[in-house]
Coordinates of C-alpha atoms and ligand atoms in Angstrom, one line a residue:
M6 CA -15.5 -5.1 -30.7
S7 CA -16.4 -1.7 -29.1
G8 CA -14.0 1.3 -30.1
S9 CA -10.8 2.1 -28.5
L10 CA -10.0 3.6 -25.1
E11 CA -7.0 6.0 -25.2
F12 CA -4.5 6.1 -21.8
D13 CA -1.5 7.4 -20.6
V14 CA -1.2 4.0 -18.8
I15 CA -3.1 0.8 -18.9
I16 CA -2.6 -0.8 -15.2
I17 CA -3.2 -4.3 -15.1
G18 CA -4.5 -6.3 -12.0
G19 CA -6.1 -4.7 -8.8
G20 CA -3.9 -6.0 -5.9
P21 CA -1.6 -4.1 -3.9
A22 CA 0.7 -3.0 -6.5
G23 CA -1.6 -2.1 -8.8
L24 CA -3.5 0.1 -6.6
C25 CA -0.3 1.6 -5.5
A26 CA 0.3 2.3 -9.1
A27 CA -2.9 3.6 -9.9
M28 CA -2.5 6.3 -6.5
Y29 CA 0.7 7.3 -7.7
A30 CA -0.4 7.5 -11.7
G31 CA -3.6 9.5 -10.2
R32 CA -1.3 11.9 -7.9
G33 CA 0.6 12.1 -11.3
M34 CA -2.2 13.3 -13.2
L35 CA -1.7 10.7 -15.8
R36 CA -4.4 9.4 -17.6
A37 CA -4.7 6.1 -16.0
V38 CA -7.0 2.9 -15.9
L39 CA -6.7 0.0 -14.1
L40 CA -8.2 -3.1 -15.4
E41 CA -8.9 -6.0 -12.7
R42 CA -11.0 -9.1 -13.3
G43 CA -12.3 -9.3 -9.6
I44 CA -12.7 -7.9 -6.7
T45 CA -9.8 -5.2 -5.9
G46 CA -7.1 -6.2 -2.9
G47 CA -5.6 -9.5 -5.2
E48 CA -4.0 -11.6 -2.3
L49 CA -4.7 -9.5 0.8
L50 CA -8.1 -11.0 -0.2
N51 CA -6.6 -14.5 0.7
T52 CA -5.0 -13.6 4.1
E53 CA -6.0 -13.3 7.2
L54 CA -3.9 -11.0 9.1
I55 CA -1.3 -8.5 8.1
E56 CA 1.1 -8.0 10.5
D57 CA 4.3 -6.8 8.2
Y58 CA 2.8 -3.8 6.7
P59 CA 4.7 -0.4 8.1
G60 CA 2.2 1.6 10.4
F61 CA -0.1 -1.6 10.5
S62 CA 1.2 -3.6 13.1
S63 CA -2.1 -5.9 12.5
I64 CA -4.7 -5.5 10.4
L65 CA -7.2 -7.8 8.0
G66 CA -6.3 -8.5 4.7
P67 CA -9.5 -7.6 3.4
E68 CA -9.6 -4.3 5.4
L69 CA -6.0 -3.3 3.8
A70 CA -7.3 -4.2 0.7
Q71 CA -11.0 -1.8 1.0
R72 CA -8.2 1.0 2.4
M73 CA -5.8 0.7 -0.7
T74 CA -8.8 0.9 -3.1
E75 CA -10.2 4.0 -0.8
H76 CA -6.9 5.4 -1.3
A77 CA -6.4 4.9 -4.9
V78 CA -10.2 6.1 -5.6
K79 CA -9.6 9.5 -3.4
F80 CA -6.9 10.0 -6.3
G81 CA -8.6 9.3 -9.3
A82 CA -8.0 6.2 -10.1
D83 CA -10.7 4.6 -12.9
I84 CA -11.0 1.1 -11.8
R85 CA -13.1 -1.2 -14.2
Q86 CA -14.0 -4.6 -13.6
E87 CA -12.4 -6.7 -16.8
N88 CA -10.6 -9.6 -17.8
V89 CA -7.4 -8.9 -19.9
E90 CA -6.9 -11.5 -22.6
S91 CA -3.7 -9.7 -24.0
I92 CA -1.3 -7.3 -24.1
E93 CA 0.6 -6.4 -27.3
R94 CA 2.7 -3.6 -28.3
G95 CA 2.6 -2.0 -31.8
E96 CA 5.2 -0.5 -33.9
D97 CA 4.4 2.5 -33.2
G98 CA 5.5 1.9 -29.5
V99 CA 1.5 1.7 -28.5
F100 CA 0.2 -1.0 -26.7
D101 CA -3.4 -2.7 -27.3
V102 CA -4.6 -4.3 -24.4
I103 CA -7.7 -6.9 -25.4
T104 CA -10.1 -7.7 -22.7
S105 CA -12.8 -10.5 -22.7
L106 CA -15.8 -7.9 -23.0
G107 CA -14.0 -7.2 -26.4
S108 CA -12.7 -3.6 -25.1
R109 CA -9.3 -2.5 -26.6
Y110 CA -7.8 -0.3 -24.6
R111 CA -4.6 1.6 -25.9
A112 CA -1.3 3.6 -24.1
P113 CA 2.3 4.0 -24.7
T114 CA 2.7 2.2 -21.2
V115 CA 1.4 -0.7 -19.4
I116 CA 2.3 -1.6 -15.6
L117 CA 1.8 -5.4 -15.6
T118 CA 1.0 -7.0 -11.9
A119 CA -1.2 -9.6 -12.7
G120 CA 0.2 -11.9 -9.6
G121 CA -0.2 -15.4 -10.0
T122 CA -1.9 -18.6 -9.7
P123 CA -1.6 -20.9 -7.3
T124 CA 0.6 -23.6 -8.7
K125 CA -1.4 -27.0 -8.2
L126 CA -0.1 -30.7 -7.0
G127 CA -0.8 -32.3 -10.4
V128 CA -1.8 -35.2 -8.9
P129 CA -4.9 -37.5 -9.3
G130 CA -8.0 -36.6 -7.9
E131 CA -6.8 -32.9 -7.5
A132 CA -9.1 -31.5 -9.9
E133 CA -12.0 -34.0 -8.7
Y134 CA -11.9 -33.0 -5.1
A135 CA -11.4 -29.2 -5.7
G136 CA -14.3 -27.4 -3.9
R137 CA -15.1 -30.8 -2.4
G138 CA -12.5 -31.0 0.3
V139 CA -9.4 -30.0 -1.9
S140 CA -8.9 -26.2 -1.8
Y141 CA -6.2 -23.3 -2.1
C142 CA -7.6 -20.6 0.1
A143 CA -7.6 -21.0 4.1
V144 CA -9.7 -17.7 4.5
C145 CA -12.2 -18.6 1.7
D146 CA -12.8 -22.3 3.0
G147 CA -11.2 -22.6 6.4
A148 CA -15.0 -22.5 8.1
F149 CA -16.5 -25.6 6.8
F150 CA -13.9 -27.7 8.2
K151 CA -14.8 -27.0 11.9
G152 CA -14.2 -30.0 14.5
E153 CA -11.8 -31.9 11.6
T154 CA -9.1 -33.5 10.5
I155 CA -7.3 -31.6 7.7
A156 CA -3.9 -31.7 5.8
V157 CA -2.1 -28.4 4.3
V158 CA 0.7 -29.5 2.0
G159 CA 4.0 -27.0 1.6
G160 CA 6.5 -25.9 3.5
G161 CA 6.7 -21.7 2.9
D162 CA 5.5 -19.1 4.3
A163 CA 1.8 -19.5 2.8
A164 CA 1.5 -23.0 4.2
V165 CA 3.1 -22.5 7.3
E166 CA 0.8 -19.4 8.2
E167 CA -2.2 -21.0 6.7
A168 CA -1.9 -24.3 8.8
D169 CA -1.5 -21.9 11.8
Y170 CA -5.0 -20.2 11.0
L171 CA -6.8 -23.6 10.3
T172 CA -6.6 -24.6 13.5
R173 CA -9.1 -21.9 14.7
Y174 CA -11.5 -24.2 12.8
A175 CA -10.1 -27.8 12.3
A176 CA -9.4 -30.4 15.3
K177 CA -6.3 -31.6 13.5
V178 CA -4.0 -30.4 11.2
Y179 CA -0.8 -32.1 9.6
L180 CA 1.5 -29.9 7.8
I181 CA 2.9 -32.6 4.7
H182 CA 6.3 -31.2 3.4
R183 CA 8.6 -32.7 1.1
R184 CA 11.6 -32.4 2.6
H185 CA 12.8 -32.3 6.8
E186 CA 13.3 -28.2 6.4
L187 CA 10.9 -25.6 6.3
R188 CA 11.5 -22.7 4.1
A189 CA 9.3 -20.8 6.1
S190 CA 10.6 -17.7 7.7
K191 CA 11.5 -18.4 11.3
I192 CA 8.9 -16.4 13.1
L193 CA 6.3 -18.0 11.0
Q194 CA 7.5 -21.7 12.4
E195 CA 7.8 -20.7 15.5
R196 CA 4.6 -20.2 15.8
L197 CA 3.9 -23.3 13.9
F198 CA 5.5 -25.6 16.5
A199 CA 4.0 -23.8 19.5
N200 CA 0.5 -24.9 18.0
P201 CA -0.7 -28.3 19.6
K202 CA -3.3 -29.0 16.9
I203 CA -0.3 -29.4 14.0
E204 CA 1.7 -32.2 13.4
V205 CA 4.3 -31.9 10.8
I206 CA 4.9 -34.7 8.8
W207 CA 8.3 -34.9 7.2
N208 CA 9.6 -36.1 3.7
R209 CA 6.4 -36.6 2.3
R210 CA 5.3 -36.1 -1.0
V211 CA 1.4 -36.5 -2.0
L212 CA 0.6 -39.1 -4.6
E213 CA -3.0 -39.0 -5.0
L214 CA -6.1 -37.4 -3.4
V215 CA -9.2 -39.8 -2.6
G216 CA -13.0 -39.8 -1.6
G217 CA -16.2 -40.6 -2.6
P218 CA -19.5 -38.8 -3.0
T219 CA -19.1 -36.8 -0.1
G220 CA -15.8 -35.8 -0.9
L221 CA -12.4 -36.0 0.0
T222 CA -11.3 -38.6 2.5
A223 CA -8.1 -39.3 2.6
V224 CA -4.5 -38.3 0.8
E225 CA -1.9 -40.8 -0.3
L226 CA 1.7 -40.0 0.2
E227 CA 5.2 -41.4 -0.3
D228 CA 7.9 -41.0 1.8
T229 CA 10.4 -39.0 0.0
V230 CA 13.4 -40.9 1.7
S231 CA 12.2 -44.4 1.9
G232 CA 9.9 -44.4 -1.2
E233 CA 7.1 -46.5 1.4
R234 CA 3.3 -45.4 1.0
S235 CA 0.6 -44.2 3.7
S236 CA -2.3 -43.0 3.5
L237 CA -3.6 -40.3 5.7
A238 CA -7.3 -39.7 6.4
V239 CA -8.4 -36.3 6.1
T240 CA -11.8 -34.3 4.4
G241 CA -10.2 -31.3 3.4
C242 CA -6.5 -31.0 1.6
F243 CA -5.3 -27.3 1.6
V244 CA -2.6 -26.6 -0.9
F245 CA -0.1 -24.0 -0.8
I246 CA 3.0 -24.7 -2.6
G247 CA 3.6 -21.4 -4.6
F248 CA 2.0 -19.8 -7.6
Q249 CA 2.7 -19.6 -11.3
P250 CA 3.5 -15.5 -12.3
N251 CA 0.3 -14.7 -14.5
S252 CA 2.9 -13.2 -17.1
G253 CA 1.4 -15.4 -20.3
L254 CA -1.0 -12.2 -21.0
I255 CA 2.4 -10.5 -22.7
R256 CA 2.1 -11.4 -26.7
G257 CA 5.7 -11.1 -27.7
H258 CA 9.1 -12.1 -26.5
F259 CA 9.9 -10.6 -23.2
R260 CA 13.0 -11.7 -20.6
H261 CA 12.0 -14.0 -18.1
D262 CA 13.3 -16.5 -16.1
A263 CA 12.9 -20.2 -15.8
S264 CA 9.7 -20.2 -14.0
G265 CA 7.9 -17.4 -16.0
Y266 CA 9.0 -14.5 -13.4
V267 CA 9.2 -11.2 -15.9
I268 CA 12.6 -9.8 -15.5
T269 CA 12.6 -6.2 -14.8
D270 CA 15.4 -3.4 -14.9
D271 CA 15.6 -0.9 -11.8
R272 CA 12.8 1.1 -13.3
M273 CA 10.7 -2.1 -13.0
M274 CA 10.6 -2.1 -17.1
T275 CA 10.5 -5.5 -18.6
S276 CA 12.9 -6.1 -22.2
I277 CA 10.0 -4.5 -24.2
P278 CA 10.1 -0.7 -24.0
G279 CA 6.6 0.9 -22.3
L280 CA 5.9 -2.1 -20.4
F281 CA 6.5 -2.3 -17.2
A282 CA 6.0 -5.2 -14.2
A283 CA 5.6 -5.0 -10.4
G284 CA 4.7 -7.1 -7.5
D285 CA 4.6 -10.9 -7.4
L286 CA 5.1 -11.4 -11.5
R287 CA 8.3 -10.3 -11.3
V288 CA 11.7 -11.9 -10.6
Q289 CA 12.8 -11.0 -6.9
L290 CA 14.1 -12.3 -3.8
T291 CA 10.8 -12.0 -2.0
R292 CA 6.9 -11.2 -2.5
Q293 CA 5.2 -9.5 0.1
V294 CA 2.9 -6.4 0.4
T295 CA 5.4 -3.6 1.1
T296 CA 7.5 -5.2 -2.1
A297 CA 4.6 -5.3 -4.3
V298 CA 3.9 -1.4 -3.3
G299 CA 7.6 -0.6 -3.5
D300 CA 8.1 -2.3 -7.1
A301 CA 5.0 -0.1 -8.2
T302 CA 6.1 3.2 -6.9
T303 CA 9.0 2.6 -9.0
A304 CA 7.0 1.6 -11.9
A305 CA 4.7 4.8 -11.7
I306 CA 7.4 7.4 -11.5
A307 CA 9.4 5.5 -14.3
V308 CA 6.1 5.4 -16.1
E309 CA 5.7 9.4 -15.8
K310 CA 9.6 9.6 -17.3
Y311 CA 9.1 7.6 -19.7
L312 CA 6.1 9.4 -21.2
A313 CA 8.0 12.7 -20.7
D314 CA 10.9 11.2 -22.9
R315 CA 8.9 9.7 -25.2
R316 CA 6.9 13.3 -25.8
A317 CA 10.5 15.1 -26.1
A318 CA 11.7 12.6 -28.6
R319 CA 8.7 13.4 -30.8
D320 CA 8.9 17.2 -30.5
Ligands
NAP17 P1 7.2 -21.0 -1.4 O1 8.3 -19.8 -0.6 O2 7.8 -20.7 -3.3 O3 7.1 -22.3 -1.2 C1 6.7 -22.9 -1.7 C2 6.6 -24.5 -0.7 O4 6.2 -25.3 -1.3 C3 7.9 -24.8 -0.4 O5 8.0 -25.2 0.6 C4 8.4 -26.0 -1.5 O6 9.1 -27.0 -1.1 C5 6.7 -26.6 -1.7 N1 6.6 -27.2 -2.9 C6 6.7 -26.7 -4.3 N2 6.4 -27.4 -4.9 C7 6.0 -28.6 -4.5 C8 5.4 -29.6 -4.9 N3 5.5 -30.2 -6.2 N4 4.8 -30.6 -4.2 C9 5.0 -30.6 -2.7 N5 5.5 -29.1 -2.3 C10 5.8 -28.5 -3.3 O7 5.7 -20.2 -1.6 P2 4.6 -19.8 -0.9 O8 4.7 -20.0 0.5 O9 3.7 -19.5 -1.8 O10 5.5 -18.0 -0.6 C11 5.5 -17.1 -2.1 C12 5.9 -16.2 -1.3 O11 5.4 -15.5 -1.0 C13 7.3 -15.8 -0.6 O12 8.1 -15.0 -1.2 C14 6.7 -16.3 0.8 O13 7.4 -15.2 1.5 C15 5.5 -14.6 0.2 N6 4.3 -15.2 1.6 C16 4.8 -14.1 2.5 C17 3.7 -14.7 3.9 C18 4.3 -13.5 5.1 O14 5.3 -12.9 5.0 N7 3.3 -13.5 5.8 C19 2.9 -15.5 3.4 C20 2.4 -15.8 2.5 C21 3.3 -15.8 1.6 P3 10.9 -26.5 -1.1 O15 10.4 -25.9 0.3 O16 11.1 -28.4 -0.6 O17 10.9 -26.1 -2.5

């Protein structure tokens, strides 16, 4: 393990929340580091168009990601590509953040903005055909399905938005939903129903993903009302059924809900003093870019106050 690296705050995750927190930490003259395992941008990189970020009536997700990164760097963000493995608070109130490179970062505060990972269907064939027809990212894989017939699973904003997006490539998109009512916002539903290439298959759950040497060939379905089984011939199946918060990095007890989303107070502090959470992994009504940056703003300013109080208590 390499030597320890001391900071005022360690920001974990480089999505909108992490980049916004880094920008504020830089402006607050804090010694901050942002650790991101991949490229900065988070879920923005998996989103084609952003149309609900104030000031930008329409901007490409990756372009907004790049602008947010440049903005954070302009105010001094120290962004490092490292995969965090654990966060633990010592008895001295200082956190140890261990990365897979073997680095030990130390700071009295951490802002966790690590988002979540896509929920899997958990059915036979899903892992086998992942990357061979099964996908969790329309922007990444949509172009592989030009002129083909594909399925999208889910009924939330992500499924509905991505089904619409995928019609620019696919000849036909079936949206498979387990109920008879979509969870997605009304404006997205209107767009979906107006798209002649999309057909919604109501009240069906996926039992199995089947295929052969060329990849996926069909999804096996069950009617959630009648129990009747059917098979739908598709070469692609995009799964958008939510995601799981990456809160498993935290060592020790912290308050969370039944799905693992982190509970915070109104300053974004978790039940572990000095550990703040912002963005998609926090318990909240909705998960938008706007709410992620709002959380991060509060968290970064609360960190400054926490550090000042900590210093005052020691003087
Ligand atoms: P979500 O809102 O939680 O919706 C998940 C959908 O998947 C629901 O329709 C759910 O069905 C279905 N589902 C869950 N588990 C399933 C399973 N095992 N099998 C079949 N279907 C299953 O998740 P999301 O769409 O990923 O959105 C997450 C958050 O990001 C939301 O707050 C959303 O508003 C936000 N978001 C916003 C935008 C936008 O505004 N443009 C775009 C993407 C995401 P039920 O309805 O029956 O529970």
